[in-house]
Short mmCIF file of C-alpha atoms in Angstrom, two decimals:
data_model
loop_
_atom_site.label_atom_id
_atom_site.label_comp_id
_atom_site.label_asym_id
_atom_site.label_seq_id
_atom_site.Cartn_x
_atom_site.Cartn_y
_atom_site.Cartn_z
CA MET G 1 15.00 18.57 4.31
CA ARG G 2 14.92 15.86 1.77
CA LEU G 3 17.12 12.66 3.14
CA ASP G 4 19.94 11.28 0.52
CA GLU G 5 18.51 7.75 1.38
CA MET G 6 15.37 6.49 -0.50
CA LYS G 7 12.71 4.53 1.38
CA LEU G 8 11.67 1.36 0.56
CA GLY G 9 9.09 -1.02 1.32
CA VAL G 10 8.14 -4.64 -0.97
CA MET G 11 4.43 -5.68 -1.19
CA LEU G 12 3.64 -9.04 0.42
CA LEU G 13 2.02 -11.00 -1.42
CA GLN G 14 0.58 -14.87 -1.92
CA ALA G 15 2.89 -15.28 -5.40
CA GLY G 16 3.55 -12.06 -6.87
CA CYS G 17 2.41 -8.67 -8.58
CA HIS G 18 1.83 -10.25 -12.17
CA GLU G 19 -1.29 -11.77 -12.34
CA ALA G 20 0.13 -15.02 -13.49
CA ALA G 21 2.79 -15.05 -11.21
CA TRP G 22 1.06 -18.21 -9.63
CA ARG G 23 1.72 -20.80 -12.58
CA ASP G 24 5.71 -20.17 -12.15
CA PRO G 25 7.13 -23.31 -11.39
CA CYS G 26 9.60 -21.52 -8.60
CA VAL G 27 6.57 -19.79 -6.84
CA PRO G 28 4.44 -22.47 -4.43
CA ALA G 29 1.18 -22.04 -5.62
CA ASP G 30 -0.42 -22.31 -1.72
CA GLY G 31 1.64 -19.41 -0.28
CA GLY G 32 -1.19 -17.36 0.44
CA ILE G 33 -2.44 -19.82 3.43
CA ASP G 34 1.21 -20.44 4.27
CA VAL G 35 2.22 -18.55 7.69
CA ASP G 36 5.99 -19.53 6.95
CA TYR G 37 5.86 -18.76 3.46
CA PHE G 38 5.03 -14.60 4.61
CA ALA G 39 7.15 -14.93 7.83
CA ASN G 40 10.69 -15.74 4.98
CA LEU G 41 9.30 -12.92 2.88
CA ALA G 42 9.54 -10.50 6.02
CA ALA G 43 12.99 -11.88 7.17
CA LEU G 44 14.38 -11.80 3.64
CA ALA G 45 13.38 -8.18 3.30
CA GLU G 46 14.47 -7.61 7.21
CA THR G 47 17.78 -8.53 6.88
CA ALA G 48 18.04 -6.10 3.72
CA ALA G 49 16.90 -3.41 6.10
CA PHE G 50 13.52 -2.89 3.78
CA HIS G 51 11.86 -0.21 5.78
CA PHE G 52 8.06 -2.03 5.27
CA VAL G 53 6.29 -5.23 4.22
CA PHE G 54 3.08 -3.70 3.26
CA CYS G 55 -0.09 -6.10 3.19
CA ALA G 56 -2.83 -4.90 0.46
CA ASP G 57 -6.77 -6.40 0.81
CA THR G 58 -9.99 -5.89 -0.12
CA PRO G 59 -12.57 -8.03 2.13
CA SER G 60 -14.26 -9.39 -0.53
CA VAL G 61 -13.98 -11.76 -3.85
CA THR G 62 -12.73 -9.11 -6.30
CA ASP G 63 -14.17 -10.81 -9.47
CA GLU G 64 -17.86 -11.70 -11.15
CA ALA G 65 -17.06 -14.01 -13.72
CA HIS G 66 -16.19 -17.38 -12.52
CA ALA G 67 -13.69 -17.72 -15.43
CA THR G 68 -11.55 -15.18 -14.25
CA ILE G 69 -12.01 -16.44 -10.41
CA ALA G 70 -11.04 -20.20 -10.95
CA ARG G 71 -7.65 -18.86 -12.80
CA ARG G 72 -6.48 -15.97 -10.19
CA SER G 73 -4.41 -16.39 -7.09
CA ARG G 74 -5.92 -13.58 -5.33
CA HIS G 75 -8.68 -14.94 -2.73
CA ASP G 76 -6.92 -17.63 -0.71
CA GLY G 77 -5.08 -14.64 1.49
CA PHE G 78 -4.91 -14.45 5.10
CA GLU G 79 -6.44 -10.92 6.58
CA PRO G 80 -3.85 -8.36 7.39
CA MET G 81 -4.10 -7.90 10.95
CA THR G 82 -3.86 -11.27 11.35
CA LEU G 83 -0.78 -11.83 9.34
CA LEU G 84 1.30 -8.73 10.46
CA SER G 85 0.33 -9.93 14.45
CA ALA G 86 2.15 -13.43 13.71
CA LEU G 87 4.93 -11.94 11.63
CA SER G 88 5.34 -9.31 14.68
CA SER G 89 7.33 -12.15 16.48
CA ARG G 90 9.43 -13.47 13.41
CA THR G 91 10.85 -10.40 13.09
CA GLN G 92 12.52 -7.60 14.86
CA ASN G 93 13.24 -4.42 12.95
CA ILE G 94 10.54 -4.08 9.87
CA GLY G 95 7.75 -1.95 9.57
CA LEU G 96 4.34 -4.30 9.19
CA VAL G 97 1.89 -2.29 7.39
CA ALA G 98 -1.88 -3.33 7.33
CA THR G 99 -4.78 -2.37 4.84
CA ALA G 100 -7.95 -1.69 6.66
CA THR G 101 -10.76 0.10 4.88
CA THR G 102 -13.05 3.30 6.30
CA THR G 103 -15.94 2.18 4.24
CA TYR G 104 -16.30 -1.03 5.97
CA ASN G 105 -15.12 -1.00 9.23
CA GLN G 106 -15.81 0.82 12.51
CA PRO G 107 -13.06 2.63 14.09
CA TYR G 108 -13.17 1.33 17.22
CA HIS G 109 -12.17 -1.96 15.93
CA VAL G 110 -9.37 -0.90 13.97
CA ALA G 111 -8.20 2.02 15.98
CA ARG G 112 -8.04 -1.18 19.04
CA MET G 113 -6.26 -3.99 16.52
CA LEU G 114 -3.59 -1.35 15.28
CA ALA G 115 -2.62 -0.37 18.88
CA SER G 116 -2.40 -4.17 19.60
CA LEU G 117 -0.56 -4.19 16.00
CA ASP G 118 2.06 -1.67 17.43
CA HIS G 119 2.44 -2.87 21.02
CA LEU G 120 2.83 -6.59 19.57
CA SER G 121 5.43 -5.50 17.58
CA ARG G 122 7.21 -2.53 19.70
CA GLY G 123 6.00 0.07 17.56
CA ARG G 124 5.96 -1.05 13.85
CA ALA G 125 3.09 -0.64 12.74
CA ALA G 126 1.13 1.51 9.99
CA TRP G 127 -2.60 1.58 8.33
CA ASN G 128 -2.42 2.01 4.44
CA ILE G 129 -6.10 3.44 5.38
CA VAL G 130 -8.15 2.69 2.13
CA THR G 131 -11.91 3.94 1.18
CA SER G 132 -13.01 0.96 -0.47
CA GLY G 133 -12.50 0.89 -4.70
CA TYR G 134 -14.64 -2.38 -5.36
CA LYS G 135 -18.25 -2.85 -5.89
CA PHE G 136 -18.27 -6.77 -4.54
CA GLU G 137 -17.30 -5.24 -1.19
CA ALA G 138 -20.81 -3.76 -0.47
CA ALA G 139 -23.23 -6.91 -0.70
CA ASN G 140 -20.99 -8.01 1.69
CA PHE G 141 -21.91 -5.69 4.09
CA GLY G 142 -25.79 -5.71 3.55
CA GLU G 143 -25.36 -2.68 0.63
CA LYS G 144 -26.45 -3.05 -2.43
CA GLU G 145 -23.78 -0.37 -4.41
CA LEU G 146 -20.96 1.14 -3.00
CA PRO G 147 -21.18 4.55 -1.49
CA ASN G 148 -20.21 7.62 -3.86
CA HIS G 149 -16.28 8.68 -3.97
CA SER G 150 -17.07 11.82 -1.97
CA THR G 151 -19.25 10.18 0.34
CA ARG G 152 -16.70 7.21 0.68
CA TYR G 153 -14.06 10.38 1.36
CA ALA G 154 -16.27 12.33 4.03
CA ARG G 155 -16.36 9.13 5.76
CA ALA G 156 -13.05 8.34 5.89
CA ARG G 157 -11.64 11.95 6.80
CA GLU G 158 -13.74 11.45 9.97
CA PHE G 159 -13.02 7.78 11.06
CA VAL G 160 -9.62 8.59 10.79
CA GLY G 161 -10.13 11.76 13.46
CA VAL G 162 -11.88 9.17 15.57
CA VAL G 163 -9.48 6.88 15.36
CA LYS G 164 -6.60 9.54 16.45
CA GLY G 165 -8.99 10.73 19.13
CA LEU G 166 -9.28 6.64 20.54
CA TRP G 167 -5.35 6.06 20.44
CA ASP G 168 -5.12 9.40 22.71
CA SER G 169 -7.46 8.35 25.41
CA TRP G 170 -4.35 7.42 27.32
CA GLU G 171 -1.29 9.77 27.94
CA ASP G 172 1.96 7.88 27.75
CA ASP G 173 2.71 7.75 31.11
CA ALA G 174 -0.89 7.28 32.59
CA PHE G 175 -0.50 3.13 33.53
CA ILE G 176 1.90 3.61 36.33
CA ARG G 177 0.89 -0.03 37.68
CA ASP G 178 2.27 0.39 41.33
CA LYS G 179 2.26 -2.77 43.65
CA ARG G 180 3.00 -0.66 46.54
CA SER G 181 0.19 1.80 46.62
CA GLY G 182 -2.44 0.03 44.81
CA ILE G 183 -2.53 2.39 41.46
CA PHE G 184 -2.19 0.57 38.57
CA VAL G 185 -3.32 3.81 36.33
CA ASP G 186 -3.67 7.51 36.51
CA THR G 187 -7.18 8.27 36.00
CA THR G 188 -6.46 12.01 35.64
CA LYS G 189 -4.45 10.91 32.73
CA LEU G 190 -7.59 9.57 31.15
CA HIS G 191 -9.31 11.21 28.22
CA THR G 192 -13.15 10.57 26.66
CA LEU G 193 -13.54 11.33 23.24
CA GLN G 194 -17.34 11.77 23.15
CA HIS G 195 -17.37 12.05 19.60
CA GLN G 196 -20.47 13.01 17.68
CA GLY G 197 -20.24 13.30 13.87
CA ALA G 198 -21.91 13.03 10.71
CA TYR G 199 -21.13 9.09 10.39
CA PHE G 200 -19.66 7.86 13.59
CA SER G 201 -20.71 8.31 17.64
CA VAL G 202 -18.05 7.03 19.40
CA ARG G 203 -17.36 7.12 23.22
CA GLY G 204 -14.37 6.48 24.06
CA PRO G 205 -11.94 6.03 25.89
CA LEU G 206 -9.84 2.72 24.43
CA ASN G 207 -9.44 -0.21 26.53
CA THR G 208 -5.60 -0.39 24.97
CA ALA G 209 -2.37 1.76 25.89
CA ARG G 210 -1.26 4.75 23.54
CA PRO G 211 0.56 2.75 20.78
CA PRO G 212 4.53 3.00 21.61
CA GLN G 213 4.73 5.13 17.99
CA GLY G 214 1.80 7.24 19.69
CA TYR G 215 0.05 7.04 16.45
CA PRO G 216 1.13 4.13 13.77
CA VAL G 217 1.97 5.60 10.93
CA LEU G 218 -0.79 6.29 8.47
CA VAL G 219 -0.48 5.41 5.15
CA GLN G 220 -2.24 6.29 2.00
CA ALA G 221 -3.10 6.28 -1.87
CA GLY G 222 -4.87 9.07 -2.99
CA ALA G 223 -4.86 10.27 -6.53
CA SER G 224 -7.55 12.00 -7.46
CA ASP G 225 -7.99 14.84 -6.69
CA ILE G 226 -10.26 14.70 -3.16
CA GLY G 227 -8.12 11.23 -2.47
CA MET G 228 -4.73 13.73 -2.97
CA ALA G 229 -6.36 16.53 -0.45
CA PHE G 230 -7.22 13.73 1.92
CA ALA G 231 -3.55 12.37 1.76
CA ALA G 232 -1.94 15.89 2.33
CA GLU G 233 -3.93 16.52 5.14
CA VAL G 234 -3.67 12.95 7.05
CA GLY G 235 -0.82 10.62 5.13
CA GLU G 236 2.65 9.95 6.61
CA VAL G 237 3.05 7.20 3.50
CA ILE G 238 1.53 8.27 0.07
CA PHE G 239 1.47 5.34 -1.88
CA THR G 240 0.53 5.81 -5.70
CA ALA G 241 1.23 4.49 -9.04
CA GLU G 242 2.96 7.26 -11.41
CA PRO G 243 4.45 5.06 -14.42
CA LEU G 244 5.27 8.46 -16.19
CA CYS G 245 8.57 10.32 -14.69
CA GLU G 246 6.63 13.80 -15.73
CA ASN G 247 3.41 12.87 -14.03
CA GLY G 248 5.37 11.71 -11.03
CA LYS G 249 6.76 15.09 -10.52
CA ARG G 250 3.59 16.96 -10.67
CA TYR G 251 2.28 15.13 -8.31
CA TYR G 252 5.04 15.09 -6.05
CA THR G 253 5.31 18.80 -6.08
CA ALA G 254 1.37 19.24 -5.88
CA LEU G 255 0.87 16.88 -2.78
CA LYS G 256 3.65 18.84 -1.37
CA GLU G 257 2.32 21.99 -1.45
CA LYS G 258 -1.45 20.54 -0.38
CA ALA G 259 0.44 19.16 2.62
CA HIS G 260 1.70 22.75 3.47
CA ARG G 261 -2.05 24.25 3.36
CA TYR G 262 -2.44 22.09 6.77
CA GLY G 263 0.69 23.37 8.35
CA ARG G 264 2.79 20.40 7.22
CA GLU G 265 6.57 20.00 6.14
CA ASP G 266 7.74 18.08 3.21
CA SER G 267 9.44 15.63 6.13
CA GLU G 268 6.48 14.54 7.25
CA ILE G 269 5.21 13.17 4.32
CA LEU G 270 6.74 10.47 2.04
CA ILE G 271 5.53 9.62 -1.43
CA MET G 272 6.63 6.16 -2.31
CA PRO G 273 5.03 5.31 -6.29
CA GLY G 274 5.00 1.17 -6.55
CA LEU G 275 7.65 -0.60 -8.53
CA VAL G 276 7.67 -3.52 -10.80
CA PRO G 277 11.31 -4.39 -11.42
CA ILE G 278 12.21 -7.70 -13.39
CA VAL G 279 15.54 -8.03 -13.13
CA GLY G 280 18.58 -10.16 -15.64
CA ARG G 281 21.40 -9.97 -15.45
CA THR G 282 21.09 -9.55 -19.25
CA LYS G 283 18.36 -6.87 -20.76
CA GLN G 284 17.54 -10.33 -22.55
CA GLU G 285 17.30 -12.31 -19.68
CA ALA G 286 14.98 -9.73 -18.01
CA SER G 287 13.00 -9.77 -21.06
CA ASP G 288 13.24 -13.77 -21.28
CA LYS G 289 11.64 -13.89 -17.62
CA LEU G 290 8.78 -11.54 -18.56
CA GLU G 291 7.43 -13.28 -21.70
CA ARG G 292 7.39 -16.53 -19.80
CA LEU G 293 5.00 -14.83 -17.35
CA HIS G 294 3.05 -13.89 -20.36
CA SER G 295 3.05 -17.72 -21.66
CA TYR G 296 1.30 -17.80 -18.31
CA VAL G 297 -1.37 -15.87 -18.61
CA HIS G 298 -5.07 -17.18 -19.86
CA MET G 299 -7.72 -14.45 -21.83
CA ASP G 300 -10.31 -15.13 -18.84
CA VAL G 301 -7.86 -13.36 -15.95
CA LEU G 302 -6.67 -10.45 -18.84
CA THR G 303 -9.95 -9.27 -19.38
CA GLY G 304 -11.50 -9.91 -15.67
CA VAL G 305 -8.59 -8.15 -14.67
CA ALA G 306 -8.80 -5.37 -17.23
CA GLU G 307 -12.25 -4.36 -16.72
CA ARG G 308 -12.17 -4.46 -13.14
CA TRP G 309 -9.43 -1.67 -12.98
CA LEU G 310 -10.75 0.39 -16.02
CA GLY G 311 -13.99 0.55 -13.33
CA PHE G 312 -16.84 -0.09 -16.02
CA VAL G 313 -19.12 -2.43 -17.39
CA LYS G 314 -18.06 -3.59 -20.19
CA ASP G 315 -17.43 -7.05 -22.02
CA LEU G 316 -13.72 -6.93 -23.49
CA ARG G 317 -15.02 -10.21 -25.24
CA SER G 318 -16.85 -8.02 -27.55
CA VAL G 319 -14.23 -5.70 -28.26
CA ASP G 320 -11.76 -5.61 -31.31
CA LEU G 321 -8.52 -6.21 -29.17
CA ASP G 322 -5.99 -4.81 -31.96
CA SER G 323 -8.45 -1.72 -32.41
CA LEU G 324 -6.89 1.70 -30.39
CA VAL G 325 -7.85 2.25 -26.64
CA PRO G 326 -10.01 5.55 -26.68
CA ASP G 327 -9.00 8.32 -24.96
CA VAL G 328 -12.56 8.69 -22.59
CA LEU G 329 -14.10 6.05 -20.67
CA PRO G 330 -17.41 6.71 -18.61
CA GLN G 331 -16.45 7.72 -15.21
CA SER G 332 -16.51 5.31 -12.36
CA ASN G 333 -17.60 5.55 -8.76
CA LEU G 334 -14.48 3.00 -8.59
CA PHE G 335 -10.59 3.35 -9.47
CA GLN G 336 -11.15 7.15 -10.55
CA SER G 337 -7.55 8.19 -10.34
CA ARG G 338 -6.24 4.68 -11.89
CA GLN G 339 -8.35 4.46 -14.59
CA LYS G 340 -7.51 7.92 -15.54
CA LEU G 341 -3.60 6.98 -15.43
CA LEU G 342 -4.40 3.52 -17.46
CA LEU G 343 -5.92 5.89 -20.03
CA GLU G 344 -2.93 8.32 -20.25
CA VAL G 345 -0.18 5.55 -20.89
CA ALA G 346 -2.54 3.83 -23.44
CA ALA G 347 -2.93 7.33 -25.20
CA ARG G 348 0.91 8.34 -24.60
CA ARG G 349 2.21 4.97 -26.26
CA GLY G 350 -0.58 4.17 -28.31
CA TYR G 351 -1.77 1.14 -26.52
CA THR G 352 -4.40 -1.38 -28.62
CA TRP G 353 -6.82 -3.19 -25.93
CA ARG G 354 -4.88 -6.22 -26.03
CA GLN G 355 -1.55 -4.15 -25.35
CA LEU G 356 -3.28 -2.21 -22.43
CA MET G 357 -4.81 -5.69 -20.94
CA ARG G 358 -1.04 -7.25 -20.76
CA TYR G 359 0.31 -3.68 -19.38
CA ILE G 360 -2.55 -4.23 -16.66
CA SER G 361 -1.80 -7.98 -16.21
CA ASP G 362 1.93 -6.81 -15.84
CA SER G 363 1.86 -4.17 -13.29
CA SER G 364 -1.54 -3.07 -11.92
CA GLY G 365 -0.15 0.84 -13.77
CA HIS G 366 2.65 1.08 -11.61
CA LEU G 367 6.07 1.86 -13.10
CA MET G 368 7.50 -1.21 -14.66
CA VAL G 369 11.40 -1.64 -15.05
CA VAL G 370 12.60 -4.83 -17.70
CA GLY G 371 16.32 -4.55 -17.64
CA THR G 372 19.55 -5.18 -15.85
CA PRO G 373 20.69 -4.39 -12.21
CA ASP G 374 22.46 -1.12 -13.20
CA GLU G 375 18.94 -0.09 -15.65
CA ILE G 376 16.86 -0.96 -12.90
CA ALA G 377 18.50 0.89 -10.53
CA GLN G 378 19.10 4.25 -12.75
CA ALA G 379 15.92 4.49 -13.55
CA MET G 380 15.04 4.32 -9.13
CA VAL G 381 17.82 7.38 -8.89
CA ASP G 382 16.29 9.12 -11.81
CA THR G 383 13.39 8.98 -10.87
CA PHE G 384 14.60 9.67 -6.92
CA GLU G 385 16.69 12.88 -7.69
CA GLU G 386 14.16 14.05 -10.09
CA ARG G 387 12.13 14.65 -7.15
CA ALA G 388 9.06 12.18 -8.33
CA ALA G 389 9.52 9.95 -5.44
CA ASP G 390 11.02 9.72 -2.14
CA GLY G 391 11.32 6.11 -2.47
CA PHE G 392 8.97 2.65 -3.83
CA ASN G 393 6.73 0.08 -2.52
CA LEU G 394 8.32 -2.92 -4.46
CA CYS G 395 5.42 -4.96 -6.55
CA LEU G 396 7.88 -7.91 -7.13
CA ALA G 397 6.32 -9.92 -10.19
CA THR G 398 7.29 -13.26 -8.41
CA LEU G 399 7.63 -14.37 -4.77
CA PRO G 400 10.20 -15.18 -3.83
CA ASP G 401 12.50 -15.35 -6.25
CA GLY G 402 12.00 -11.72 -7.54
CA LEU G 403 12.41 -10.63 -3.66
CA LYS G 404 15.95 -12.29 -3.27
CA GLU G 405 17.35 -11.59 -6.78
CA PHE G 406 16.06 -7.47 -6.06
CA ILE G 407 18.10 -7.96 -3.02
CA GLU G 408 21.43 -9.35 -4.61
CA LEU G 409 21.74 -7.79 -7.57
CA VAL G 410 19.49 -4.60 -7.31
CA LEU G 411 20.43 -3.33 -3.77
CA PRO G 412 24.26 -3.48 -4.46
CA GLU G 413 23.90 -1.12 -7.12
CA LEU G 414 21.73 1.06 -4.79
CA ARG G 415 23.77 1.50 -2.11
CA ARG G 416 26.84 2.00 -4.55
CA ARG G 417 25.67 4.92 -5.50
CA GLY G 418 24.44 6.04 -1.89
CA LYS G 419 20.88 5.46 -2.36
CA PHE G 420 19.69 3.19 -0.04
CA ARG G 421 20.88 1.90 3.93
CA SER G 422 22.80 -1.08 4.83
CA LYS G 423 21.25 -1.55 8.25
CA TYR G 424 18.46 0.02 10.85
CA THR G 425 19.01 3.23 12.49
CA GLY G 426 16.43 3.49 15.10
CA GLN G 427 13.84 1.49 16.86
CA THR G 428 10.59 1.89 15.28
CA LEU G 429 9.11 2.37 12.03
CA ARG G 430 8.70 6.15 12.19
CA GLU G 431 12.34 6.57 13.63
CA ASN G 432 13.47 4.29 10.55
CA LEU G 433 11.24 6.75 8.53
CA GLY G 434 12.15 10.04 9.71
CA LEU G 435 8.92 10.55 10.94
CA LYS G 436 7.73 12.57 14.07
CA ARG G 437 5.89 10.92 16.93
CA PRO G 438 3.13 12.54 17.54
CA LEU G 439 2.00 14.42 20.40
CA ASN G 440 -1.18 13.92 22.64
CA SER G 441 -3.86 15.57 21.19
CA PHE G 442 -5.48 16.19 24.70
CA THR G 443 -2.53 17.90 25.89
#
């Protein structure tokens, strides 16, 4: 049964999701390498009873042109597992979502790190499963090109199966630690994986006790056909970009129906699209905030980021930026679903290249609402009640002020409508999200 209260997460970013956020006078320019900055954000979200904080990641510098790199604030951040391990000791209740790619990692490493994070946080870890979408990553791992889209997902499916098997290496009560008898662990409750597959050979067992949650919560962001199938099979929280409500409703229905084919119930999969709220006490104040951010963005950033998200090699400096965006572009091996989404938004809104570039810089294709607390809260409630979302992952334009303002101005409106909680009700992230603890697959 679908709950009446929405789930909320918040992205932890160096400055905010807007490409020019770091230039805002209220944003610390060195936040990406300041653990106190992230700890304060997590603590602030925890005081408001957010379900989790979310660390996005890619293991590469994500831009090719030095002119773009020079003006972006995305390349000085912490590795997510390391950062969230530090935050686990500085928070008590909030979930900790770490991104790790299945394309350029090994299952044993990821299983061990996430099990450790789940123990460190006493059951608050989650894994954002990604398949890598940046061409820049391949060369960091001895490859010239990113594997093709279908290969990345085939590897991911096997990868997740191996990780779950490793988490089940020990039964929950295997470690008895009995000083009197001298028996530390009951080896009848030890299971060796012995996996042999198309991509991995992993013997096991894992040298870490089974995580407190059984498995850390599995987060996924598939939106292409193959990505949706993967999300429906393994994902428990689905992070998606859906700026158009009608599309969001179709995605929501389709994904839940696909999940049914794997024997999963609606309550086992939570769809939480990204939301970029820019709030002001008046509509004009909110619009002024966005315009101020626009004034900070350099054309090198607009073009570089747009070329990357659209996933095709094209110098936008050679394009008439005031011409309309075409309906179709060459399909990419990178962000196929995001490219499709951005082109659809451009077509529906009649965007020129210049307008689309600005939209990408503002929101990366997520739903953006610029307005008063009432307007933002109502947009969220409408999306939630239209069955286009079970909650939202907030991509705040600037941090920390964007989070402070959302908590001060928007959350009271959501609570007044009975759509968001005021305290934690469970001990683990699974309990707070209403997700079942999985049984050990070997038993």
